[in-house]
Short mmCIF file of C-alpha atoms in Angstrom, two decimals:
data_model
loop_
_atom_site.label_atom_id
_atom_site.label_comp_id
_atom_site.label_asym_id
_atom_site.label_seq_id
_atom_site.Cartn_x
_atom_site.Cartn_y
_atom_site.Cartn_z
CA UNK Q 1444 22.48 -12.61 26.85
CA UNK Q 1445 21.19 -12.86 23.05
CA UNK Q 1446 22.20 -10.74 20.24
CA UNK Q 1447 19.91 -8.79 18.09
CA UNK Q 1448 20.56 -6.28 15.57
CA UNK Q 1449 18.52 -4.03 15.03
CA UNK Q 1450 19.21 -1.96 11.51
CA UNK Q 1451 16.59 1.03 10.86
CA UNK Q 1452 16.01 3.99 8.37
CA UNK Q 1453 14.86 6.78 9.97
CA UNK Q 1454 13.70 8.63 7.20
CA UNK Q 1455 11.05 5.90 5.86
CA UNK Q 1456 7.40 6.72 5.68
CA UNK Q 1457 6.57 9.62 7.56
CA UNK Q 1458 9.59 9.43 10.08
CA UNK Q 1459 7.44 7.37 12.81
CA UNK Q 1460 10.40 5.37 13.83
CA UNK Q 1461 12.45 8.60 15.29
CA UNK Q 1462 10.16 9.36 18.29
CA UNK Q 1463 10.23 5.84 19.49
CA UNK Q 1464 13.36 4.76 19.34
CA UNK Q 1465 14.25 4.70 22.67
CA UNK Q 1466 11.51 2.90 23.61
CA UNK Q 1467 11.87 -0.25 21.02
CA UNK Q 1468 15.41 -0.70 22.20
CA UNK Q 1469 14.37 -0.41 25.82
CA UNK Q 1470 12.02 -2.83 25.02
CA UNK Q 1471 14.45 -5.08 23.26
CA UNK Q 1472 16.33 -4.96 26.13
CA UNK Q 1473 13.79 -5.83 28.74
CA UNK Q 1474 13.21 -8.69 26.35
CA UNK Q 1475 16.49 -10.47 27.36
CA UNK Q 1476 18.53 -8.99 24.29
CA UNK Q 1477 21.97 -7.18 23.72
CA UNK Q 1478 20.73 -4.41 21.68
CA UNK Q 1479 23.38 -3.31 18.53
CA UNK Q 1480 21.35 -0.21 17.00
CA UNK Q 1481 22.19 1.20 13.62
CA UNK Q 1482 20.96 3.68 11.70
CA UNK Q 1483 21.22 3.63 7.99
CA UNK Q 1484 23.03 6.45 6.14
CA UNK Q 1485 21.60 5.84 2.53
CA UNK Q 1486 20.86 3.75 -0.24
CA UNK Q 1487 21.96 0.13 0.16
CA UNK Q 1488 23.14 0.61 3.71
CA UNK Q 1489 21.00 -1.56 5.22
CA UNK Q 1490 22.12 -4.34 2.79
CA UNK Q 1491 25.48 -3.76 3.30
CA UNK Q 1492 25.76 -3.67 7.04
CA UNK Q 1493 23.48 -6.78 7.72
CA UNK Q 1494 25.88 -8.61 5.28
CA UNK Q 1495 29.14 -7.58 6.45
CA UNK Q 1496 28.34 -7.85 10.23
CA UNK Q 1497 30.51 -10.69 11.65
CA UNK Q 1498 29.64 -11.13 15.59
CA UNK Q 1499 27.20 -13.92 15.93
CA UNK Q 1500 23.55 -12.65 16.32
CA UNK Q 1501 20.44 -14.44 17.57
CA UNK Q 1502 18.03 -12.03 15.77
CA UNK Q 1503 17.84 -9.11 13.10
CA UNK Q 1504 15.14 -6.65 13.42
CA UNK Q 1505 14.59 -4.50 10.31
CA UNK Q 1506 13.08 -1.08 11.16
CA UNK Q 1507 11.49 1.13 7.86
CA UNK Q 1508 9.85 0.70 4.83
CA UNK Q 1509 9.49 -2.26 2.30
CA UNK Q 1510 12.89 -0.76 0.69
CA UNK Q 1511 14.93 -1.52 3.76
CA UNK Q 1512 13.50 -4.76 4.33
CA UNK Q 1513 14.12 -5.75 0.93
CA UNK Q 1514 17.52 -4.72 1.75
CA UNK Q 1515 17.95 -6.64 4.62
CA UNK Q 1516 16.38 -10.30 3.05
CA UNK Q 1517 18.91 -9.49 0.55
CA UNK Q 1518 21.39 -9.88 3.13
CA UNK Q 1519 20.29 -12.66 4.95
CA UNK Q 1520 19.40 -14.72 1.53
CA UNK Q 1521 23.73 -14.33 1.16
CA UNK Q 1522 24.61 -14.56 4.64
CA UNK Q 1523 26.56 -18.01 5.73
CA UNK Q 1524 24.71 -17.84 8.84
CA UNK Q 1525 20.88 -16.92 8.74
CA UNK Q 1526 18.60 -15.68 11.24
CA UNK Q 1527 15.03 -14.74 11.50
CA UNK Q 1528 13.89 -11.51 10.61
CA UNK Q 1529 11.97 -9.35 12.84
CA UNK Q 1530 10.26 -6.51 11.29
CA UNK Q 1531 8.78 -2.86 12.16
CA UNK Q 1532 7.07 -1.35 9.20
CA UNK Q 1533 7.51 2.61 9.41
CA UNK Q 1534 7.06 3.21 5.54
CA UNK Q 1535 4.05 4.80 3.45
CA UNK Q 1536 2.36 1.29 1.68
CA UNK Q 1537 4.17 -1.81 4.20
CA UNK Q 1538 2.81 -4.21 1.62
CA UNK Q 1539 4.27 -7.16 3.05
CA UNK Q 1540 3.78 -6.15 6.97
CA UNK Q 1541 0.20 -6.06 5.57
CA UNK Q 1542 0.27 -9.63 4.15
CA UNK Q 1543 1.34 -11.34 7.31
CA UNK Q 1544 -1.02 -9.34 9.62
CA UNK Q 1545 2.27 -7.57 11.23
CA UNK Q 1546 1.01 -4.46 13.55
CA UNK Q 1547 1.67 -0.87 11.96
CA UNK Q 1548 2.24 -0.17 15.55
CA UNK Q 1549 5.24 0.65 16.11
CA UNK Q 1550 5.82 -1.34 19.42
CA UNK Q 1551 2.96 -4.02 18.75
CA UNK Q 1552 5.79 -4.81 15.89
CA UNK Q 1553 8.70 -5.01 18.48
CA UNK Q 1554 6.82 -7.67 20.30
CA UNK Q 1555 6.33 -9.53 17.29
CA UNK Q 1556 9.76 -9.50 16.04
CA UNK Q 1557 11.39 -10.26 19.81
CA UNK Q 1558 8.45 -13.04 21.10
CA UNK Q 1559 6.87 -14.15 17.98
CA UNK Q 1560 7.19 -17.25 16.05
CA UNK Q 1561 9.50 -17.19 13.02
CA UNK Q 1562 7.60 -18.27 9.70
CA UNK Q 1563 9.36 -19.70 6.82
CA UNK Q 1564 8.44 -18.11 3.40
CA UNK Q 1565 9.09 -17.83 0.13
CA UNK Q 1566 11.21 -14.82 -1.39
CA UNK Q 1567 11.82 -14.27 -5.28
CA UNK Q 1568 15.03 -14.29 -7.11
CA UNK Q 1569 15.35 -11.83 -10.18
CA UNK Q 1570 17.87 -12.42 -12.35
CA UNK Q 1571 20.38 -12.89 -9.24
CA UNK Q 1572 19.13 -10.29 -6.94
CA UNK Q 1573 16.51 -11.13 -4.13
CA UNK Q 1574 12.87 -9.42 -3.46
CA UNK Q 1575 10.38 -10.28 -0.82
CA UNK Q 1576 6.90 -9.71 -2.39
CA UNK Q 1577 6.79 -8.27 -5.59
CA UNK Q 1578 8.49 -7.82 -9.17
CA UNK Q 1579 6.41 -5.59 -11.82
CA UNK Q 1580 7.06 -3.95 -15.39
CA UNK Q 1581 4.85 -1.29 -17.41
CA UNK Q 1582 1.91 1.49 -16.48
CA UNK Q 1583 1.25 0.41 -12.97
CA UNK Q 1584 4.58 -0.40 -11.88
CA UNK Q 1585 5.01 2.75 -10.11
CA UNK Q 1586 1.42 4.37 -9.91
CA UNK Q 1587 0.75 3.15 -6.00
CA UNK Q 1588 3.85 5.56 -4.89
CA UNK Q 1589 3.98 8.60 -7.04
CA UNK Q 1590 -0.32 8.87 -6.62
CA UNK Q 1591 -0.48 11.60 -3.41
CA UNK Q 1592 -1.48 9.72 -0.35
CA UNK Q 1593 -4.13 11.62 0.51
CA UNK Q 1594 -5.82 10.94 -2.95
CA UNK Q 1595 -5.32 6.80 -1.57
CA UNK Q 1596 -6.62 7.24 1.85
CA UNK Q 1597 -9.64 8.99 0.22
CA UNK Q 1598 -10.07 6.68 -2.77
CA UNK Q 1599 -8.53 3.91 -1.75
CA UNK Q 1600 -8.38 0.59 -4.88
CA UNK Q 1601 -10.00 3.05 -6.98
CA UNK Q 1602 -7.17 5.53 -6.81
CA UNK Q 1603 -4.69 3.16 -7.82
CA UNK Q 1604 -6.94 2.19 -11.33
CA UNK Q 1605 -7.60 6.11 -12.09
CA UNK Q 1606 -4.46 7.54 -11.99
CA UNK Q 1607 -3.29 4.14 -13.82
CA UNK Q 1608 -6.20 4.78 -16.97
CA UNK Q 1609 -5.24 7.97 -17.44
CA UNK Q 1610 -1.60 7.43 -18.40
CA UNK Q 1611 -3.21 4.01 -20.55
CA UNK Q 1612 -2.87 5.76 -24.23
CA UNK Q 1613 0.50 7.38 -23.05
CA UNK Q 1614 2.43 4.44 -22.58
CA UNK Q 1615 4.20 1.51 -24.91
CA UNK Q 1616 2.94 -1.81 -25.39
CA UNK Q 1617 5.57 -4.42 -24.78
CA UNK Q 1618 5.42 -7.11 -27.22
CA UNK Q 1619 6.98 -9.91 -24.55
CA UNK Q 1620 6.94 -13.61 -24.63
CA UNK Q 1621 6.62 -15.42 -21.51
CA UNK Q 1622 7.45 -18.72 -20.19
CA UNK Q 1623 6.17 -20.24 -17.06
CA UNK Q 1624 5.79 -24.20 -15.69
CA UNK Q 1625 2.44 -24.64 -17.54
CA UNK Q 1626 3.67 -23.37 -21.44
CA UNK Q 1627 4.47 -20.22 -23.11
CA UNK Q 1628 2.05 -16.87 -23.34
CA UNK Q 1629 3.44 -14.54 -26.52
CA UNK Q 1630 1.16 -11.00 -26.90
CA UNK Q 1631 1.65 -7.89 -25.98
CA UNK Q 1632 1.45 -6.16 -22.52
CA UNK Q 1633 0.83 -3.08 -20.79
CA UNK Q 1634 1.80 -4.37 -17.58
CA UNK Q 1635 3.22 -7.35 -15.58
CA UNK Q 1636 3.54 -8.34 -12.21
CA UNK Q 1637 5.27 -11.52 -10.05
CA UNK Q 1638 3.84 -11.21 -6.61
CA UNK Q 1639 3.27 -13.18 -3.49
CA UNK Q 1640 1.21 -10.97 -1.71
CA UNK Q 1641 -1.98 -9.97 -0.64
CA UNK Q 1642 -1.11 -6.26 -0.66
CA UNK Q 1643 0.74 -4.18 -3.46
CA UNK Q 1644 1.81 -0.48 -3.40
CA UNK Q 1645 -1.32 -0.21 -0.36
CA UNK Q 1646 -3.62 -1.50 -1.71
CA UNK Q 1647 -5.82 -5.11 -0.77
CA UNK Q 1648 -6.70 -7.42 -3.27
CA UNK Q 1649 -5.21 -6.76 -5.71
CA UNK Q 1650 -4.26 -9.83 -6.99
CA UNK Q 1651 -6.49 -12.03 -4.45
CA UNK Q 1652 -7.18 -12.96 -1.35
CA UNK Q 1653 -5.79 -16.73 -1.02
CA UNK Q 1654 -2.30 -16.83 -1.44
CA UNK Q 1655 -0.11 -18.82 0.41
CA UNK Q 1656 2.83 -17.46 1.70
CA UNK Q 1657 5.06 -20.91 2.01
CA UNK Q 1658 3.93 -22.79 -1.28
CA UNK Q 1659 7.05 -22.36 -3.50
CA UNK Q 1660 4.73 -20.41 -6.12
CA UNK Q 1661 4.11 -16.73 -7.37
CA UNK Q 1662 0.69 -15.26 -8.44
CA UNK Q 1663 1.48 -13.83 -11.77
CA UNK Q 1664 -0.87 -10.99 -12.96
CA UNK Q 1665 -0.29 -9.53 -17.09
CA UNK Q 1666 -2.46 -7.06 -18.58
CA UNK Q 1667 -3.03 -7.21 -22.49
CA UNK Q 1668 -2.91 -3.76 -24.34
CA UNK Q 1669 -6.45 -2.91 -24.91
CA UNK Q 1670 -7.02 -2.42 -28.49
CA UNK Q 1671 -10.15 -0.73 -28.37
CA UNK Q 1672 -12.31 1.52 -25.69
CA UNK Q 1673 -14.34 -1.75 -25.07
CA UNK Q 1674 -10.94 -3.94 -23.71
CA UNK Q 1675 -10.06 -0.49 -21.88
CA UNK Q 1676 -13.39 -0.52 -19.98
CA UNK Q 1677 -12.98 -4.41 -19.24
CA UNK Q 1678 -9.41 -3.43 -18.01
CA UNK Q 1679 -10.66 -1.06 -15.93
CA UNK Q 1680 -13.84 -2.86 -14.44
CA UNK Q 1681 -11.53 -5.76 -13.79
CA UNK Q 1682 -9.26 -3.89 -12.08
CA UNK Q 1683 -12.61 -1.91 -10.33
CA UNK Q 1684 -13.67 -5.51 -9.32
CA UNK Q 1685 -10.56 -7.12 -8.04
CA UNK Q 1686 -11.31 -9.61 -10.81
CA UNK Q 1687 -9.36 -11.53 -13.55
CA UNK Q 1688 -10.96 -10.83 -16.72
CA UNK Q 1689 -9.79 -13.08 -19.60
CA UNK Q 1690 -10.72 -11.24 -22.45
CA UNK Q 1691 -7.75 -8.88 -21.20
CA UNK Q 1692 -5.56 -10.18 -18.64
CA UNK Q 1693 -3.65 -13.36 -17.58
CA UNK Q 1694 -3.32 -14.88 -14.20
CA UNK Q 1695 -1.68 -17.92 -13.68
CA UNK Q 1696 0.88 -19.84 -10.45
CA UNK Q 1697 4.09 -20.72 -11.45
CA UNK Q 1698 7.21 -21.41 -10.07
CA UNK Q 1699 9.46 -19.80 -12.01
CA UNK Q 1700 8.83 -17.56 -15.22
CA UNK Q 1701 11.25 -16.43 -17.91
CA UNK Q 1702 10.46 -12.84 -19.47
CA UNK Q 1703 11.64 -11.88 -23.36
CA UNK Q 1704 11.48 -8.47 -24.56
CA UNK Q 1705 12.59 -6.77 -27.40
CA UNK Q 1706 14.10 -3.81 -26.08
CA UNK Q 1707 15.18 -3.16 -22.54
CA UNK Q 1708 11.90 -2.41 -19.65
CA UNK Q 1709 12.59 -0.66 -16.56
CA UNK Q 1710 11.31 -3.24 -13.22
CA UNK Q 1711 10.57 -2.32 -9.47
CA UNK Q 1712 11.67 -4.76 -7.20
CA UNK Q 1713 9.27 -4.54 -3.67
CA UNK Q 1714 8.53 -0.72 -5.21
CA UNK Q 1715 12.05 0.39 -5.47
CA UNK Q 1716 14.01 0.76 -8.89
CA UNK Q 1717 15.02 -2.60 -10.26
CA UNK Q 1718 16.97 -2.11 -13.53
CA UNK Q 1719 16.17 -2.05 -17.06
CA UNK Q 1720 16.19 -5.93 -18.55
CA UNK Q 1721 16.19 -7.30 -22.14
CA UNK Q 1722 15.75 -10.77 -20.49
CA UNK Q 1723 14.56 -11.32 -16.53
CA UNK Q 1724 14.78 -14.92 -14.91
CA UNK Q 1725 12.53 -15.19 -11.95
CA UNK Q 1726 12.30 -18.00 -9.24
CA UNK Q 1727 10.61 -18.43 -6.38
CA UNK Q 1728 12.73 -19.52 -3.30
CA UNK Q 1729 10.78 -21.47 -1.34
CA UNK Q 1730 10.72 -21.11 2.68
CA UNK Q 1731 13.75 -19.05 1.84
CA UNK Q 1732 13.33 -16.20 4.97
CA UNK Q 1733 12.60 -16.91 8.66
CA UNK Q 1734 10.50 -13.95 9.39
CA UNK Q 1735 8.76 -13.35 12.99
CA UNK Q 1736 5.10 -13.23 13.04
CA UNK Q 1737 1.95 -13.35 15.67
CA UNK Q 1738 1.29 -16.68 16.93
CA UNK Q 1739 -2.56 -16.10 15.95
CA UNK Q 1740 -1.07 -15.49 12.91
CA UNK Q 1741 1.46 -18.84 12.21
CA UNK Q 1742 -1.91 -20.43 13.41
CA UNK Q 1743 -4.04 -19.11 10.47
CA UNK Q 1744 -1.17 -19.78 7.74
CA UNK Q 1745 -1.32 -23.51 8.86
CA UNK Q 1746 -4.27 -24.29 7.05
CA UNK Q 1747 -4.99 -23.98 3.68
CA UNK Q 1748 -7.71 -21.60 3.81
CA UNK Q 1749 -5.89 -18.29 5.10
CA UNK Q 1750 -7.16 -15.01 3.84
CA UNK Q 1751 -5.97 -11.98 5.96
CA UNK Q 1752 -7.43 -9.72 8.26
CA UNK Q 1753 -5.84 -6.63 7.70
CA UNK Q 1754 -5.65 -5.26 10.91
CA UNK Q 1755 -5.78 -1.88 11.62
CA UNK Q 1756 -4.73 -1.56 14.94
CA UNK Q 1757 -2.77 1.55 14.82
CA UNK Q 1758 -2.64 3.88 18.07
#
């Protein structure tokens, strides 16, 4: 019989995970699999128990929010042995469940992650560490989770630009320089984000609708400090849009990008606290994580064209 561990937080999102427990690992087992179940304790468990576990495994199944999967590539990404990654996203935003069209239903996920197909994508390295879809500085780098979600489901893109203007004059501008595989970009910022996503902190679009998951680049999003009401109100209507707007922002592919500041910025890595950094080094690891999606799916990332659907297929 094959192995599968399946590592969950129970307290991610709105606790969805607890009631059906019993079913996803009954389900796992009618699926062929020797189920080994753990629940993590706290911060970093999941990380450490998918990287010290030492039996041979045929599949891990991460259960919880973008936090514990982040935990869990982190793993993997050190782990001798690698497998593929099944996912069930219980948290609030599931940005990168989202991306790949993977089912916020709970057991529409479990059949994903046990009889999908296993897609090879690109994760990020930063400075050392690992993140699956997203690394971000300055005034929006933590608007999407401390904005109430009630205010999002009402208001949806727009709630993430409001509660982000009105904090605009309250914040510093970073005076950065930044080089990438094209040149070198020196100004000064109010925010900054390396993503390969189609989702961030909930919400669609926001930095496009045609990346490719497998390509070995990032989509790279920086926001000049507007100088004037005029470059705030082409900040905002860009951001209103969905649109790049030159006159204020930059948005460029790279592989790799190198970030200088003069004094130390605080980063979220896939929405959780990343450290405070003087210099940050990121690279994009191509095809770096096995991770199980819908066949329909693998199908549409094949061509060159994909855009996703965003299901909402919730019960």
């Amino acid at each position: 019989m094959k192995k599968l561990l399946f590592i969950y937080n129970l307290n991610a999102g709105t606790g969805l995970l607890k009631p059906r427990l019993a079913d996803i690992i009954d389900f796992f087992v009618k699926s062929g699999y020797e189920v080994i179940a753990y629940p993590t304790q706290g911060y970093q468990d999941a990380l450490k128990k998918a990287l010290e576990y030492q039996e041979q495994i045929d599949l891990l199944v991460c259960g919880g929010g973008d936090g514990t999967l982040d935990e869990v590539v982190n793993a993997m990404a050190q782990r001798e042995t690698k497998v593929p990654i099944g996912y069930i996203p219980a948290g609030t935003t599931n940005d990168f469940a989202k991306s790949l069209n993977i089912s916020r239903n709970i057991l529409k996920a479990a059949d994903t992650a046990v009889r999908g197909i296993p897609f090879a994508c690109d994760v990020g390295r930063f400075n050392g560490e690992f993140f699956v879809y997203v690394a971000a500085f300055g005034i929006f780098t933590d608007v999407s989770y401390a904005t109430d979600q009630s205010v999002k489901n009402m208001l949806g893109h727009l709630a993430y630009v409001l509660e982000g203007a009105k904090r605009i004059f309250n914040v510093p501008a970073y005076n950065i320089k930044v080089t990438y595989d094209d040149g070198v970009i020196e100004d000064e910022f109010v925010f900054g984000m390396v993503t390969n996503s189609h989702s961030v902190g909930g919400f669609k679009g926001v930095i496009g609708t045609d990346v490719v998951f497998d390509d070995g680049l990032f989509e790279v999003l920086l926001i000049k400090w507007p100088k004037n009401p005029k470059e705030l109100n082409d900040m905002i209507g860009a951001l209103l849009l969905k649109q790049v707007n030159e006159e204020v922002m930059y948005s460029f592919q790279t592989s790799k990008v190198r970030f200088a500041f003069r004094e130390e910025v605080q980063w979220t890595l896939d929405g959780e606290y990343g450290g405070s950094h003087e210099h940050v080094y990121i690279e994009n690891q191509k095809q770096l994580l096995e991770i199980m999606i819908r066949p329909s799916t693998y199908e549409k990332l094949q061509g060159s064209n994909y855009q996703v659907s965003f299901e909402e297929d919730a019960l």
